[in-house]
Short mmCIF file of C-alpha atoms and ligand atoms in Angstrom, two decimals:
data_model
loop_
_atom_site.label_atom_id
_atom_site.label_comp_id
_atom_site.label_asym_id
_atom_site.label_seq_id
_atom_site.Cartn_x
_atom_site.Cartn_y
_atom_site.Cartn_z
CA MET A 1 -7.11 6.12 14.38
CA LYS A 2 -7.54 9.29 13.33
CA SER A 3 -4.77 10.56 15.61
CA GLY A 4 -2.57 7.75 14.43
CA HIS A 5 -2.90 5.04 17.18
CA PRO A 6 -2.45 1.29 15.95
CA LEU A 7 -5.74 -0.64 16.03
CA GLU A 8 -5.30 -4.39 16.38
CA LEU A 9 -6.67 -6.04 13.46
CA MET A 10 -6.09 -9.87 14.15
CA ASP A 11 -5.75 -11.08 17.79
CA GLY A 12 -2.32 -12.79 18.22
CA ASP A 13 -3.17 -14.88 20.88
CA ALA A 14 -6.42 -16.17 19.68
CA ALA A 15 -5.42 -15.91 15.80
CA HIS A 16 -8.72 -14.34 15.14
CA VAL A 17 -10.03 -11.20 13.34
CA PRO A 18 -12.91 -9.70 15.62
CA LEU A 19 -14.86 -8.71 12.40
CA ILE A 20 -17.61 -7.02 14.22
CA TRP A 21 -15.39 -4.55 16.31
CA VAL A 22 -13.42 -3.94 13.51
CA SER A 23 -16.27 -3.23 10.94
CA ALA A 24 -17.89 -1.03 13.84
CA VAL A 25 -14.36 0.99 14.33
CA LEU A 26 -14.07 1.43 10.50
CA ASP A 27 -17.58 2.44 9.92
CA GLU A 28 -17.31 5.22 12.96
CA LEU A 29 -13.79 6.24 11.18
CA VAL A 30 -15.84 6.83 7.72
CA LYS A 31 -18.31 8.65 9.61
CA ILE A 32 -15.52 11.09 11.02
CA LEU A 33 -13.33 11.24 8.02
CA GLY A 34 -15.43 10.41 5.16
CA ASP A 35 -14.90 7.58 2.84
CA GLN A 36 -11.38 8.34 2.29
CA ARG A 37 -9.10 6.79 -0.20
CA VAL A 38 -6.50 4.46 1.48
CA PHE A 39 -3.31 2.65 0.04
CA VAL A 40 -2.51 -0.40 2.46
CA LEU A 41 1.09 -1.51 2.79
CA SER A 42 1.36 -4.69 4.52
CA ILE A 43 4.52 -6.71 5.91
CA LEU A 44 5.49 -10.03 6.09
CA GLY A 45 8.61 -12.02 7.15
CA ILE A 46 10.42 -14.07 10.24
CA GLN A 47 10.21 -13.16 13.66
CA SER A 48 12.57 -10.65 14.72
CA SER A 49 13.66 -9.86 10.92
CA GLY A 50 13.22 -6.02 12.00
CA LYS A 51 9.67 -5.43 10.34
CA SER A 52 8.34 -3.31 12.99
CA THR A 53 11.95 -1.60 13.27
CA MET A 54 11.74 -0.60 9.23
CA LEU A 55 8.29 0.53 9.40
CA ASN A 56 8.80 2.75 12.38
CA ALA A 57 11.92 4.03 10.43
CA MET A 58 10.00 4.58 7.44
CA PHE A 59 6.92 6.46 8.39
CA GLY A 60 7.95 7.57 11.88
CA LEU A 61 5.44 5.18 13.50
CA GLN A 62 5.87 3.59 17.00
CA PHE A 63 4.95 -0.16 16.69
CA ALA A 64 6.59 -2.20 19.47
CA VAL A 65 10.11 -3.40 18.90
CA SER A 66 12.22 -5.90 20.91
CA ALA A 67 13.80 -9.10 20.78
CA GLY A 68 11.63 -11.97 21.00
CA ARG A 69 8.08 -12.68 19.41
CA CYS A 70 7.09 -8.87 19.81
CA THR A 71 4.47 -8.25 17.59
CA ARG A 72 1.24 -10.28 18.01
CA GLY A 73 -1.50 -10.62 15.45
CA ALA A 74 -1.58 -7.69 12.98
CA PHE A 75 -1.88 -4.01 13.88
CA MET A 76 -2.78 -1.26 11.48
CA GLN A 77 -2.38 2.31 11.65
CA LEU A 78 -3.20 5.28 9.18
CA VAL A 79 -0.59 7.72 7.98
CA ARG A 80 -1.79 10.87 6.47
CA VAL A 81 -0.45 11.89 2.95
CA SER A 82 0.63 15.30 2.93
CA GLU A 83 -0.67 18.15 0.67
CA GLU A 84 2.28 18.02 -1.59
CA MET A 85 2.35 14.34 -2.29
CA LYS A 86 -1.37 14.46 -2.88
CA LYS A 87 -0.60 15.52 -6.42
CA GLU A 88 1.32 12.61 -7.04
CA LEU A 89 -0.84 10.21 -5.04
CA LYS A 90 -4.20 9.27 -5.66
CA PHE A 91 -5.26 8.50 -2.02
CA ASP A 92 -5.47 10.42 1.25
CA TYR A 93 -3.79 7.83 3.56
CA ILE A 94 -1.51 5.14 3.77
CA LEU A 95 -2.83 2.20 6.16
CA VAL A 96 0.31 0.50 7.14
CA VAL A 97 -0.10 -3.03 8.45
CA ASP A 98 2.27 -4.45 10.91
CA THR A 99 2.27 -8.08 11.54
CA GLU A 100 3.60 -10.68 13.85
CA GLY A 101 6.54 -12.79 12.38
CA LEU A 102 6.15 -16.14 10.65
CA ARG A 103 7.78 -19.03 12.27
CA ALA A 104 7.63 -17.91 15.97
CA LEU A 105 9.26 -20.10 18.27
CA GLU A 106 6.73 -19.71 20.83
CA LEU A 107 4.19 -21.34 18.72
CA ALA A 108 6.27 -24.29 17.80
CA GLY A 109 4.43 -27.23 16.23
CA LYS A 110 1.41 -27.71 14.25
CA SER A 111 -0.62 -24.98 15.04
CA THR A 112 2.13 -22.59 13.51
CA GLN A 113 2.05 -23.54 10.12
CA HIS A 114 -1.60 -23.05 10.09
CA HIS A 115 -1.29 -19.93 11.84
CA ASP A 116 1.36 -18.68 9.31
CA ASN A 117 -0.64 -19.58 5.99
CA GLU A 118 -3.55 -17.89 7.44
CA LEU A 119 -1.73 -14.82 8.22
CA ALA A 120 0.16 -14.64 5.21
CA THR A 121 -3.15 -14.97 2.99
CA PHE A 122 -4.94 -12.49 5.13
CA VAL A 123 -1.93 -9.84 4.99
CA VAL A 124 -1.43 -10.57 1.35
CA GLY A 125 -5.02 -10.17 0.60
CA LEU A 126 -5.49 -6.85 2.00
CA GLY A 127 -2.23 -5.13 0.90
CA ASN A 128 -1.91 -3.03 -2.21
CA LEU A 129 1.68 -3.47 -1.72
CA THR A 130 3.50 -6.32 0.48
CA LEU A 131 7.07 -5.81 1.59
CA ILE A 132 8.73 -9.61 2.04
CA ASN A 133 11.01 -8.95 4.68
CA ILE A 134 14.33 -11.59 4.68
CA PHE A 135 16.81 -11.24 7.49
CA GLY A 136 20.20 -12.03 5.63
CA GLU A 137 20.62 -12.91 2.25
CA ASN A 138 20.08 -16.57 2.17
CA PRO A 139 17.06 -17.40 0.20
CA ALA A 140 17.57 -21.41 1.19
CA GLU A 141 16.84 -20.46 4.81
CA MET A 142 13.79 -18.59 3.60
CA GLN A 143 12.15 -21.68 1.67
CA ASP A 144 9.51 -22.35 3.87
CA ILE A 145 8.36 -18.49 3.97
CA LEU A 146 8.47 -17.98 0.11
CA GLN A 147 6.12 -21.27 -0.28
CA ILE A 148 3.70 -19.81 2.15
CA VAL A 149 3.96 -16.26 0.38
CA ILE A 150 3.63 -17.70 -3.23
CA GLN A 151 0.85 -19.69 -2.39
CA ALA A 152 -0.82 -16.68 -1.01
CA PHE A 153 -0.16 -14.96 -3.92
CA LEU A 154 -1.29 -17.63 -6.37
CA ARG A 155 -4.79 -17.55 -4.51
CA MET A 156 -4.92 -13.98 -4.80
CA LYS A 157 -4.56 -14.30 -8.54
CA LYS A 158 -7.36 -16.93 -8.43
CA VAL A 159 -9.76 -14.49 -6.73
CA ARG A 160 -8.29 -11.55 -9.03
CA LEU A 161 -6.79 -9.58 -6.37
CA ASN A 162 -3.70 -8.33 -7.63
CA PRO A 163 -1.27 -7.47 -4.97
CA SER A 164 2.25 -6.12 -5.52
CA CYS A 165 5.35 -6.90 -3.58
CA LEU A 166 8.86 -5.80 -2.91
CA PHE A 167 11.41 -7.88 -1.24
CA VAL A 168 13.91 -6.43 1.62
CA HIS A 169 16.95 -8.33 2.63
CA GLN A 170 17.97 -6.75 6.28
CA ASN A 171 21.33 -6.75 7.56
CA VAL A 172 23.28 -7.03 4.78
CA GLY A 173 27.02 -6.23 5.35
CA ASP A 174 27.93 -2.93 3.85
CA ILE A 175 30.78 -4.40 1.77
CA THR A 176 28.53 -6.91 -0.17
CA ALA A 177 27.31 -4.62 -2.61
CA GLY A 178 27.34 -4.51 -6.59
CA GLU A 179 28.30 -7.63 -7.93
CA LYS A 180 27.43 -10.00 -5.15
CA ASN A 181 24.02 -8.61 -5.02
CA MET A 182 23.76 -9.73 -8.66
CA GLU A 183 24.59 -13.06 -7.66
CA GLY A 184 21.91 -12.90 -4.67
CA ARG A 185 19.29 -11.73 -7.09
CA LYS A 186 19.91 -14.48 -9.34
CA ARG A 187 19.64 -17.08 -6.34
CA LEU A 188 16.55 -15.58 -5.11
CA GLN A 189 14.80 -15.58 -8.86
CA GLU A 190 15.78 -19.32 -8.87
CA LYS A 191 14.43 -20.07 -5.79
CA LEU A 192 11.06 -18.38 -6.71
CA ASP A 193 10.58 -19.89 -10.06
CA GLU A 194 11.45 -23.37 -8.31
CA MET A 195 8.81 -22.75 -5.54
CA THR A 196 6.08 -21.06 -7.98
CA LYS A 197 6.26 -24.30 -9.88
CA LEU A 198 5.39 -26.41 -7.01
CA ALA A 199 2.81 -24.16 -5.82
CA ALA A 200 1.08 -23.86 -9.16
CA LYS A 201 1.05 -27.76 -9.60
CA GLU A 202 -0.61 -27.88 -6.37
CA GLU A 203 -3.03 -25.00 -7.08
CA ASP A 204 -4.30 -26.38 -10.31
CA CYS A 205 -2.99 -23.09 -12.50
CA GLU A 206 -0.91 -22.32 -15.23
CA ALA A 207 2.53 -20.64 -13.76
CA ASP A 208 6.21 -21.09 -14.82
CA CYS A 209 7.75 -18.45 -13.00
CA PHE A 210 7.44 -16.02 -10.34
CA SER A 211 6.54 -13.26 -12.80
CA ASP A 212 3.33 -15.15 -14.18
CA VAL A 213 2.00 -14.98 -10.74
CA ILE A 214 2.69 -11.31 -9.66
CA GLU A 215 4.46 -8.47 -11.49
CA PHE A 216 7.90 -8.70 -10.35
CA ASN A 217 11.38 -7.67 -11.51
CA VAL A 218 14.25 -8.96 -9.68
CA GLN A 219 16.49 -5.74 -10.53
CA ASN A 220 14.19 -3.35 -9.27
CA ASP A 221 11.93 -5.17 -6.52
CA VAL A 222 14.75 -6.36 -4.35
CA TYR A 223 16.34 -4.13 -1.72
CA TYR A 224 19.52 -4.92 0.56
CA PHE A 225 19.57 -3.38 3.88
CA ALA A 226 22.69 -2.49 5.75
CA GLN A 227 22.94 -3.12 9.51
CA LEU A 228 20.58 -1.18 11.84
CA TRP A 229 23.65 -0.35 14.10
CA GLU A 230 27.25 0.29 13.22
CA GLY A 231 29.37 -2.08 15.59
CA SER A 232 27.98 -4.04 18.44
CA PRO A 233 23.95 -3.61 19.20
CA PRO A 234 23.81 -2.19 22.64
CA MET A 235 26.79 0.49 22.11
CA GLY A 236 27.03 0.88 18.43
CA PRO A 237 25.42 4.04 16.93
CA PRO A 238 22.74 3.86 14.50
CA ASN A 239 23.84 3.30 11.01
CA PRO A 240 23.33 5.99 8.44
CA SER A 241 23.62 3.76 5.75
CA TYR A 242 20.30 1.96 7.26
CA SER A 243 18.35 5.51 6.85
CA ARG A 244 19.62 5.78 3.35
CA ASN A 245 18.25 2.28 2.61
CA VAL A 246 14.91 3.07 4.18
CA GLN A 247 14.61 6.14 2.08
CA ASP A 248 15.45 4.43 -1.22
CA LEU A 249 12.64 1.70 -0.18
CA LYS A 250 10.36 4.59 0.49
CA LYS A 251 10.78 5.97 -2.89
CA ALA A 252 9.98 2.65 -4.56
CA ILE A 253 7.08 2.14 -2.61
CA PHE A 254 5.71 5.64 -3.81
CA ASN A 255 6.67 5.03 -7.25
CA LYS A 256 4.51 1.83 -6.91
CA ALA A 257 1.92 3.72 -5.10
CA THR A 258 1.58 6.39 -7.74
CA LEU A 259 0.08 3.75 -10.15
CA SER A 260 -2.38 2.36 -7.82
CA SER A 261 -5.56 4.35 -6.59
CA GLY A 262 -5.79 2.66 -3.56
CA LEU A 263 -9.51 1.56 -2.20
CA THR A 264 -11.98 3.27 0.15
CA LEU A 265 -12.23 2.58 3.68
CA SER A 266 -15.62 1.05 3.18
CA HIS A 267 -14.19 -1.28 0.54
CA PHE A 268 -11.46 -2.29 2.67
CA LYS A 269 -13.76 -2.98 5.31
CA SER A 270 -15.66 -5.29 3.36
CA ARG A 271 -12.21 -6.76 1.98
CA ILE A 272 -11.31 -7.79 5.38
CA SER A 273 -14.38 -9.94 6.27
CA ASP A 274 -14.42 -11.22 2.68
CA LEU A 275 -10.87 -12.42 3.26
CA TRP A 276 -11.45 -13.69 6.75
CA ASN A 277 -14.85 -15.52 6.22
CA ALA A 278 -13.08 -17.20 3.23
CA LEU A 279 -10.37 -18.20 5.54
CA ILE A 280 -12.04 -19.71 8.15
CA ASN A 281 -14.18 -21.53 5.53
CA GLU A 282 -11.41 -23.17 3.79
CA ASN A 283 -8.24 -24.67 5.59
CA PHE A 284 -7.58 -28.04 4.13
CA VAL A 285 -4.52 -26.83 1.77
CA PHE A 286 -3.59 -23.96 4.33
CA SER A 287 -3.19 -26.64 7.05
CA PHE A 288 -0.33 -28.11 5.50
CA LYS A 289 2.86 -26.78 5.83
CA ASN A 290 3.95 -26.23 2.39
CA THR A 291 3.69 -27.42 -1.38
CA LEU A 292 6.04 -30.17 -0.74
CA GLU A 293 4.28 -31.87 1.82
CA ILE A 294 0.89 -31.82 -0.04
CA ALA A 295 2.88 -33.29 -3.03
CA VAL A 296 3.86 -35.98 -0.79
CA TYR A 297 0.44 -36.48 0.68
CA ARG A 298 -1.11 -36.61 -2.58
CA LYS A 299 1.05 -39.24 -3.81
CA LEU A 300 0.54 -41.42 -0.24
CA GLU A 301 -3.10 -41.25 -0.63
CA ASN A 302 -2.87 -42.56 -4.32
CA GLU A 303 -0.95 -45.56 -3.07
CA PHE A 304 -3.17 -45.79 -0.14
CA GLY A 305 -6.22 -46.15 -2.55
CA LYS A 306 -4.41 -48.98 -4.47
CA TRP A 307 -3.27 -50.83 -1.19
CA THR A 308 -6.84 -50.97 -0.10
CA TRP A 309 -8.54 -51.95 -3.31
CA ALA A 310 -6.01 -54.93 -3.60
CA LEU A 311 -6.87 -56.04 0.15
CA ARG A 312 -10.40 -55.54 -0.69
CA SER A 313 -10.42 -57.42 -4.22
CA ALA A 314 -8.62 -60.22 -2.58
CA MET A 315 -11.16 -60.53 -0.07
CA LEU A 316 -13.96 -60.39 -2.40
CA ILE A 317 -12.49 -63.45 -4.39
CA THR A 318 -11.93 -65.30 -1.43
CA GLU A 319 -15.61 -64.75 -0.08
CA GLU A 320 -17.09 -65.74 -3.31
CA THR A 321 -15.37 -68.93 -3.65
CA LEU A 322 -16.11 -69.93 -0.04
CA TYR A 323 -19.85 -69.10 -0.56
CA ASN A 324 -20.07 -71.21 -3.41
CA ARG A 325 -18.50 -74.01 -1.55
CA ILE A 326 -20.94 -73.41 1.38
N1 GTP B 1 21.45 -6.41 14.61
C1 GTP B 1 20.44 -6.01 14.03
N2 GTP B 1 19.33 -5.97 14.77
C2 GTP B 1 18.15 -5.52 14.21
C3 GTP B 1 18.05 -4.89 12.85
N3 GTP B 1 17.14 -4.66 12.63
C4 GTP B 1 16.00 -4.56 13.87
N4 GTP B 1 16.96 -5.37 14.84
C5 GTP B 1 16.69 -5.51 16.36
O1 GTP B 1 15.95 -6.82 16.30
C6 GTP B 1 15.05 -6.66 17.26
C7 GTP B 1 13.58 -7.07 16.69
O2 GTP B 1 13.41 -6.22 15.79
P1 GTP B 1 11.54 -5.88 15.60
O3 GTP B 1 11.33 -4.63 14.52
O4 GTP B 1 10.90 -6.01 16.71
O5 GTP B 1 11.58 -7.25 14.80
P2 GTP B 1 9.98 -7.70 14.16
O6 GTP B 1 10.37 -8.32 12.70
O7 GTP B 1 9.01 -6.65 14.28
O8 GTP B 1 9.54 -8.66 15.17
P3 GTP B 1 8.15 -9.51 15.73
O9 GTP B 1 7.43 -8.42 15.64
O10 GTP B 1 8.32 -10.23 17.03
O11 GTP B 1 7.98 -10.49 14.63
C8 GTP B 1 15.32 -5.42 17.82
O12 GTP B 1 15.67 -5.59 18.98
C9 GTP B 1 15.70 -4.53 16.70
O13 GTP B 1 16.50 -3.52 17.31
C10 GTP B 1 19.53 -4.93 12.07
O14 GTP B 1 19.46 -4.55 10.97
N5 GTP B 1 20.34 -5.47 12.61
MG1 MG B 2 7.09 -6.64 14.93
#
């Protein structure tokens, strides 16, 4: 880790965080480096939406990149803050957490929903800042992901962690700048507020709009990225606008990071085990796909209660009259 190797934080195949192993590695790391302050940057998004590609471009890392389900589980890597940046930032390292894409087709079915909710909560809880990566600019397609993410943020609010987030739209054509993006921002805001209301109802807390849950400004916290390639993928050269977009995002991340003092490695270690232990203990809400489904389930449960009571009371009355006759 000291020399920049990624460490597996969550086993993607077993969907499990090996706490003893990870804690032991972090303990040794603290012995070598001292209890340094780190800023944890995590990322969430659909499968193959270019998450690893973006992190690699931003920090010069080498997370695996390919088509199909590529990153499995979650990986973390330390990036040293250079001496000149240390004046502005109050920490020594940035800890980049790359995660598996949500909605992996290979895992289709019930286990996916549970897996996604768990992963999202874990990753959002760990990060000082979470990047929400969206492929394209249609928030309707993102509905499921947004629900998962917002519910995770709500829970963080409840346990008094306050992460922040930035939205990134990947693969937006070069032309769609300016006015059109204004429209996109508006639509995203509407969608977020709508999802927040639903999620808040289910979590029993007060929140009318997304900015009640987390500090968020739709003008400054949403980024639009150009295509990675100029022209068709295998032959096209890398697109210079992509690098520029990455640079802008990096600046925004540093702006947010200057306000935060990060957390120490030992604090980070206990945060990992706290979060993971909480997650394996509590799985009812998270085993549900999204807030809409929970609402429906609650309604059904109510109705079901009424039906069974109607049946039972009818039975009791019949029983009583029969007893009398006997
Ligand atoms: N056309 C296009 N392809 C992209 C873009 N960004 C990334 N890719 C390609 O998409 C594929 C997947 O990228 P990854 O970075 O591995 O995606 P990921 O989100 O990390 O995927 P998982 O880890 O599997 O969830 C790679 O072949 C990238 O080269 C983009 O903006 N446009
Ligand atoms: Mg990846």
